[in-house]
């Protein structure tokens, strides 16, 4: 009986070799990335700067920027573009109602907290802030900007607002007026021309919508600042409409995508408001500034503050903040109350509808604990 020599099957050995090569490639990439990361840490002197940059997030941000692979942003744009073009997807933060009309997802989903409970807590904060301003001899006017999905419900096309938030804006208005505080909800104002008052690809009001909102606020604010002032603006209007990429396109990752691979951007004609130089600056000792505006990004877009200033005839000190949430801008402004000009008479506090039932921020929780 002869010995039989078994020859290993070459095709069975190849996968093992292939797996080893793939593993070595991935290990090499990991090591390369590790070495590159260490190099960037030392090249940016992030170690020498101590622990503070790591605690406040500055170091991580710098490192993320440096570790960004070449072409990664373009890859993200094209990934978002083909998903929209072929699958109609806009990512988790943006939804499309009727064709071309984009909405912020958070305005359409049920709140993660009890909206009524959140509202009650914010009413307590409002009462505390209002009392503090009254003690300082200052008037308060509250402005709530309705969510785009409330005003443009006819453009939702199958999307739905959560029923639990429907009555919150009205209840907030009742709570404010119960404190004898002037209040502007803007719902009726912006509902008169809904498609002209909000951008299609942005959550904010258009210049037209902001102009209507400013007129409504000025009507209530005027008696609180001794009537119409004499401040005037020079308004320069562009000669041709321009393309405006809204924040919802940016959230969907499509800000830099070519047309045809994203919902069409808005078209608008920019207006520039120029306030005459009075000399000495807005907050000079003899400055006649009477109005402080503390709000959200709504007060920083579409020339809302400038149009309000024009309608009041009063210069406006705008301390609004992007992502200002419910009272962040006003609370931060109050931290420097000692530096406010003595001529100040009126605080206009603006917030978005969604901020009324969003989860409480850490600052709001701390403020409630101190009440």
Coordinates of C-alpha atoms in Angstrom, one line a residue:
X1 CA 0.0 0.0 0.0
X2 CA 1.7 3.2 -1.1
X3 CA 1.8 6.4 0.9
X4 CA -0.5 9.1 -0.4
X5 CA 0.8 12.6 -0.1
X6 CA -1.9 15.2 0.2
X7 CA -1.2 18.4 -1.5
X8 CA -2.9 21.4 0.2
X9 CA -5.5 23.1 -2.0
X10 CA -4.0 26.4 -3.1
X11 CA -7.5 27.9 -3.3
X12 CA -8.0 27.2 0.4
X13 CA -4.8 28.9 1.4
X14 CA -5.5 32.2 -0.5
X15 CA -8.2 33.5 1.9
X16 CA -5.9 33.1 4.9
X17 CA -3.2 35.1 3.1
X18 CA -5.7 37.7 1.9
X19 CA -7.1 38.1 5.4
X20 CA -3.6 38.7 6.7
X21 CA -2.9 41.3 4.1
X22 CA -6.1 43.1 4.8
X23 CA -5.5 43.0 8.5
X24 CA -2.0 44.4 8.0
X25 CA -3.3 47.2 5.8
X26 CA -5.8 48.2 8.5
X27 CA -3.2 48.0 11.2
X28 CA -0.9 50.1 9.2
X29 CA -3.6 52.7 8.7
X30 CA -4.4 52.8 12.4
X31 CA -0.7 53.2 13.3
X32 CA -0.3 55.9 10.7
X33 CA -3.3 57.7 12.1
X34 CA -2.0 57.4 15.6
X35 CA 1.4 58.7 14.7
X36 CA -0.2 61.6 12.7
X37 CA -2.4 62.4 15.7
X38 CA 0.6 62.5 18.1
X39 CA 2.5 64.7 15.6
X40 CA -0.4 67.2 15.4
X41 CA -0.8 67.3 19.1
X42 CA 2.8 68.4 19.5
X43 CA 2.9 70.6 16.4
X44 CA 0.0 72.6 17.7
X45 CA 1.6 72.7 21.2
X46 CA -1.6 71.3 22.7
X47 CA 0.4 69.6 25.5
X48 CA 2.4 72.8 26.3
X49 CA -0.8 74.8 26.7
X50 CA -1.8 72.7 29.7
X51 CA -5.1 71.0 30.5
X52 CA -7.3 74.0 30.1
X53 CA -7.8 73.6 26.2
X54 CA -8.8 70.0 26.8
X55 CA -11.3 70.9 29.4
X56 CA -13.1 73.6 27.4
X57 CA -13.0 71.7 24.1
X58 CA -10.6 74.0 22.3
X59 CA -7.9 71.3 21.9
X60 CA -10.4 68.7 20.6
X61 CA -11.7 71.2 18.0
X62 CA -8.2 72.1 16.9
X63 CA -7.2 68.4 16.7
X64 CA -10.4 67.5 14.8
X65 CA -9.6 70.2 12.2
X66 CA -6.1 69.0 11.8
X67 CA -7.0 65.3 11.5
X68 CA -9.6 66.0 8.8
X69 CA -8.6 64.0 5.8
X70 CA -8.1 65.9 2.5
X71 CA -11.3 65.9 0.5
X72 CA -13.4 64.6 3.4
X73 CA -15.8 67.5 3.3
X74 CA -16.3 67.0 -0.5
X75 CA -17.0 63.3 0.1
X76 CA -19.6 64.2 2.7
X77 CA -21.3 66.6 0.3
X78 CA -21.5 64.1 -2.5
X79 CA -22.7 61.4 -0.1
X80 CA -25.5 63.7 1.0
X81 CA -26.2 64.7 -2.7
X82 CA -26.7 61.2 -4.1
X83 CA -28.8 60.2 -1.1
X84 CA -31.1 63.1 -1.8
X85 CA -31.2 62.7 -5.5
X86 CA -31.8 58.9 -5.6
X87 CA -33.5 58.3 -2.2
X88 CA -35.0 61.6 -1.3
X89 CA -33.1 61.6 2.0
X90 CA -32.1 64.8 3.8
X91 CA -30.6 63.3 7.0
X92 CA -32.0 63.2 10.5
X93 CA -32.3 66.9 11.1
X94 CA -34.3 68.0 8.0
X95 CA -37.5 66.9 6.4
X96 CA -39.2 67.9 3.1
X97 CA -42.8 68.7 3.0
X98 CA -44.2 69.9 -0.3
X99 CA -41.5 69.9 -3.0
X100 CA -38.7 72.3 -2.1
X101 CA -40.1 73.2 1.3
X102 CA -37.8 72.1 4.1
X103 CA -38.6 71.9 7.8
X104 CA -36.5 71.4 10.9
X105 CA -37.1 67.9 12.3
X106 CA -37.2 69.1 15.9
X107 CA -40.3 71.2 15.1
X108 CA -42.2 68.1 13.9
X109 CA -41.3 65.4 16.5
X110 CA -42.9 65.0 19.9
X111 CA -40.8 66.7 22.6
X112 CA -38.6 64.5 24.7
X113 CA -39.9 66.3 27.8
X114 CA -43.5 67.1 29.0
X115 CA -44.1 70.4 27.1
X116 CA -46.6 71.6 29.8
X117 CA -44.1 71.0 32.6
X118 CA -41.3 72.7 30.6
X119 CA -43.6 75.6 30.0
X120 CA -44.5 75.9 33.7
X121 CA -40.8 76.1 34.6
X122 CA -40.1 78.7 32.0
X123 CA -43.0 80.8 33.3
X124 CA -41.3 80.8 36.6
X125 CA -38.1 82.0 35.0
X126 CA -40.0 84.7 33.1
X127 CA -41.5 86.0 36.3
X128 CA -38.1 86.1 37.9
X129 CA -36.5 87.9 35.0
X130 CA -39.4 90.4 34.7
X131 CA -39.2 91.2 38.4
X132 CA -35.5 91.8 38.1
X133 CA -36.0 94.3 35.3
X134 CA -38.8 96.0 37.0
X135 CA -36.6 96.5 40.1
X136 CA -34.1 98.2 37.8
X137 CA -36.9 100.5 36.4
X138 CA -36.9 98.9 33.0
X139 CA -39.8 98.0 30.8
X140 CA -40.0 94.6 29.2
X141 CA -41.6 93.5 25.9
X142 CA -41.8 89.8 25.0
X143 CA -41.8 88.5 21.4
X144 CA -42.4 84.9 20.4
X145 CA -41.6 83.8 16.8
X146 CA -43.9 80.9 15.8
X147 CA -42.3 77.9 14.2
X148 CA -42.2 77.7 10.5
X149 CA -44.3 74.5 10.6
X150 CA -47.1 76.3 12.4
X151 CA -47.4 79.1 9.9
X152 CA -46.7 77.0 6.8
X153 CA -48.9 74.0 7.7
X154 CA -50.2 73.9 4.2
X155 CA -46.7 73.2 2.9
X156 CA -46.2 70.2 5.2
X157 CA -47.6 67.8 2.6
X158 CA -47.9 64.7 4.8
X159 CA -45.7 65.9 7.7
X160 CA -47.4 66.6 11.0
X161 CA -46.8 68.8 14.0
X162 CA -47.1 67.0 17.4
X163 CA -50.5 67.8 19.0
X164 CA -48.9 68.1 22.4
X165 CA -47.2 71.4 21.3
X166 CA -50.1 73.0 19.5
X167 CA -51.4 75.0 22.4
X168 CA -48.1 75.9 24.1
X169 CA -47.6 79.2 22.2
X170 CA -51.1 80.4 23.2
X171 CA -50.6 79.3 26.8
X172 CA -47.3 81.1 26.9
X173 CA -48.9 84.3 25.7
X174 CA -51.5 84.0 28.5
X175 CA -48.9 83.6 31.1
X176 CA -46.9 86.7 29.9
X177 CA -50.0 89.0 29.7
X178 CA -51.1 87.8 33.1
X179 CA -47.9 89.5 34.4
X180 CA -49.0 92.7 32.6
X181 CA -46.1 92.5 30.2
X182 CA -46.6 93.6 26.6
X183 CA -46.5 90.6 24.3
X184 CA -46.3 90.0 20.5
X185 CA -46.9 86.4 19.3
X186 CA -46.6 87.2 15.5
X187 CA -48.8 84.3 14.5
X188 CA -51.5 86.5 12.9
X189 CA -48.9 88.8 11.4
X190 CA -46.9 86.1 9.7
X191 CA -50.0 84.1 8.6
X192 CA -51.1 86.9 6.3
X193 CA -48.5 85.9 3.6
X194 CA -47.0 82.6 4.8
X195 CA -45.1 81.6 1.7
X196 CA -43.6 85.1 1.5
X197 CA -42.7 85.4 5.2
X198 CA -40.4 82.3 5.6
X199 CA -37.6 81.0 3.4
X200 CA -38.1 77.6 1.8
X201 CA -34.7 76.2 2.8
X202 CA -34.3 78.0 6.1
X203 CA -36.1 78.1 9.5
X204 CA -36.0 81.9 9.6
X205 CA -38.2 84.7 8.3
X206 CA -37.5 86.4 5.0
X207 CA -36.8 90.1 4.8
X208 CA -40.4 90.6 4.1
X209 CA -41.5 88.5 7.1
X210 CA -39.0 90.3 9.4
X211 CA -40.3 93.6 8.2
X212 CA -43.9 92.7 9.1
X213 CA -42.7 91.4 12.5
X214 CA -40.7 94.5 13.1
X215 CA -43.7 96.8 12.5
X216 CA -45.8 94.7 14.9
X217 CA -43.2 94.9 17.6
X218 CA -42.6 98.6 17.1
X219 CA -46.3 99.4 17.5
X220 CA -46.2 98.0 21.1
X221 CA -42.7 99.3 21.8
X222 CA -43.2 102.9 20.7
X223 CA -45.2 104.0 23.8
X224 CA -42.5 102.4 26.1
X225 CA -39.7 104.6 24.7
X226 CA -41.5 108.0 24.6
X227 CA -42.8 107.7 21.1
X228 CA -41.1 107.7 17.7
X229 CA -37.5 108.7 17.6
X230 CA -35.5 110.4 14.8
X231 CA -33.0 107.6 14.0
X232 CA -32.9 107.0 10.2
X233 CA -31.2 104.5 8.0
X234 CA -29.8 104.6 4.5
X235 CA -31.1 101.4 2.8
X236 CA -29.1 100.0 -0.2
X237 CA -30.9 97.3 -2.2
X238 CA -29.0 94.9 -4.5
X239 CA -29.7 95.3 -8.2
X240 CA -30.3 91.6 -8.8
X241 CA -31.6 88.7 -6.8
X242 CA -29.0 86.3 -5.4
X243 CA -29.0 82.6 -4.4
X244 CA -29.4 82.1 -0.6
X245 CA -28.4 78.7 0.8
X246 CA -30.6 78.3 3.9
X247 CA -29.5 76.7 7.2
X248 CA -31.7 73.6 6.5
X249 CA -29.7 72.9 3.4
X250 CA -26.6 73.2 5.5
X251 CA -27.9 70.8 8.1
X252 CA -28.7 68.4 5.3
X253 CA -25.1 68.5 4.2
X254 CA -26.1 70.1 0.8
X255 CA -24.8 73.6 1.2
X256 CA -22.1 73.0 -1.4
X257 CA -23.9 70.5 -3.6
X258 CA -24.5 71.5 -7.2
X259 CA -28.0 72.6 -8.2
X260 CA -30.1 69.6 -9.3
X261 CA -28.5 67.5 -6.5
X262 CA -30.3 69.4 -3.7
X263 CA -33.6 71.3 -3.2
X264 CA -33.4 74.6 -5.1
X265 CA -31.9 77.4 -2.8
X266 CA -34.0 80.5 -2.1
X267 CA -33.6 83.6 -4.2
X268 CA -33.6 87.0 -2.5
X269 CA -32.5 90.6 -3.0
X270 CA -30.2 91.6 -0.2
X271 CA -30.8 94.9 1.6
X272 CA -28.1 96.7 3.6
X273 CA -29.1 99.1 6.4
X274 CA -26.5 101.8 7.2
X275 CA -27.0 103.9 10.4
X276 CA -25.6 107.4 10.3
X277 CA -22.5 107.8 12.6
X278 CA -23.5 109.9 15.6
X279 CA -20.0 110.1 17.0
X280 CA -18.9 108.6 20.2
X281 CA -20.3 105.1 19.5
X282 CA -23.5 103.3 20.4
X283 CA -22.7 103.0 24.1
X284 CA -21.0 106.3 24.8
X285 CA -21.7 108.2 28.0
X286 CA -24.1 110.5 26.3
X287 CA -25.6 107.9 24.0
X288 CA -29.4 108.1 23.6
X289 CA -29.7 104.3 23.4
X290 CA -33.1 103.3 24.9
X291 CA -33.7 99.8 23.6
X292 CA -31.9 96.5 24.2
X293 CA -32.8 93.5 22.0
X294 CA -32.0 90.1 23.5
X295 CA -33.2 87.2 21.4
X296 CA -32.4 84.2 19.3
X297 CA -31.1 83.9 15.7
X298 CA -34.4 85.3 14.6
X299 CA -33.2 88.7 15.8
X300 CA -29.9 88.3 13.9
X301 CA -31.4 87.4 10.5
X302 CA -33.1 89.3 7.6
X303 CA -32.4 92.7 9.1
X304 CA -35.0 92.3 11.8
X305 CA -33.1 94.4 14.3
X306 CA -32.4 97.1 11.7
X307 CA -36.0 97.2 10.5
X308 CA -37.2 97.4 14.1
X309 CA -34.8 100.3 14.8
X310 CA -36.1 102.1 11.6
X311 CA -39.7 101.6 12.6
X312 CA -39.0 102.8 16.2
X313 CA -36.7 105.7 15.1
X314 CA -34.5 104.4 17.9
X315 CA -31.0 102.9 17.8
X316 CA -31.1 99.3 19.1
X317 CA -28.4 97.5 21.1
X318 CA -28.7 94.0 19.7
X319 CA -27.3 91.3 22.1
X320 CA -29.1 88.4 20.5
X321 CA -27.3 85.1 20.0
X322 CA -27.4 82.3 17.5
X323 CA -28.8 79.3 19.3
X324 CA -30.1 81.8 22.0
X325 CA -32.7 79.2 23.1
X326 CA -35.2 80.5 25.6
X327 CA -33.4 83.2 27.7
X328 CA -29.7 82.6 27.2
X329 CA -29.2 86.0 25.5
X330 CA -31.1 87.9 28.1
X331 CA -29.5 86.0 31.0
X332 CA -26.0 86.7 29.6
X333 CA -26.9 90.4 29.1
X334 CA -28.0 90.7 32.7
X335 CA -24.6 89.4 33.9
X336 CA -23.2 92.8 32.7
X337 CA -26.2 94.9 33.8
X338 CA -23.9 97.3 35.6
X339 CA -22.4 98.3 32.2
X340 CA -25.8 99.1 30.6
X341 CA -26.2 102.7 29.5
X342 CA -28.2 104.8 31.9
X343 CA -30.5 106.0 29.0
X344 CA -31.8 102.4 28.6
X345 CA -35.6 102.1 29.0
X346 CA -36.8 99.0 27.2
X347 CA -35.7 95.4 27.0
X348 CA -37.2 93.4 24.0
X349 CA -36.9 89.7 24.8
X350 CA -37.4 87.5 21.7
X351 CA -37.5 83.7 21.7
X352 CA -38.5 81.0 19.2
X353 CA -41.6 78.8 19.8
X354 CA -39.6 75.6 20.0
X355 CA -37.5 77.1 22.9
X356 CA -40.7 77.1 25.1
X357 CA -40.9 73.3 25.3
X358 CA -37.3 72.2 24.7
X359 CA -35.4 70.5 27.5
X360 CA -34.1 72.9 30.2
X361 CA -30.5 74.0 29.7
X362 CA -28.1 73.7 32.6
X363 CA -28.2 77.5 33.1
X364 CA -32.0 77.4 33.3
X365 CA -31.9 74.6 35.9
X366 CA -29.4 76.6 38.0
X367 CA -31.6 79.7 37.8
X368 CA -34.7 77.7 38.9
X369 CA -32.7 76.3 41.9
X370 CA -31.9 79.8 43.0
X371 CA -35.5 81.1 42.9

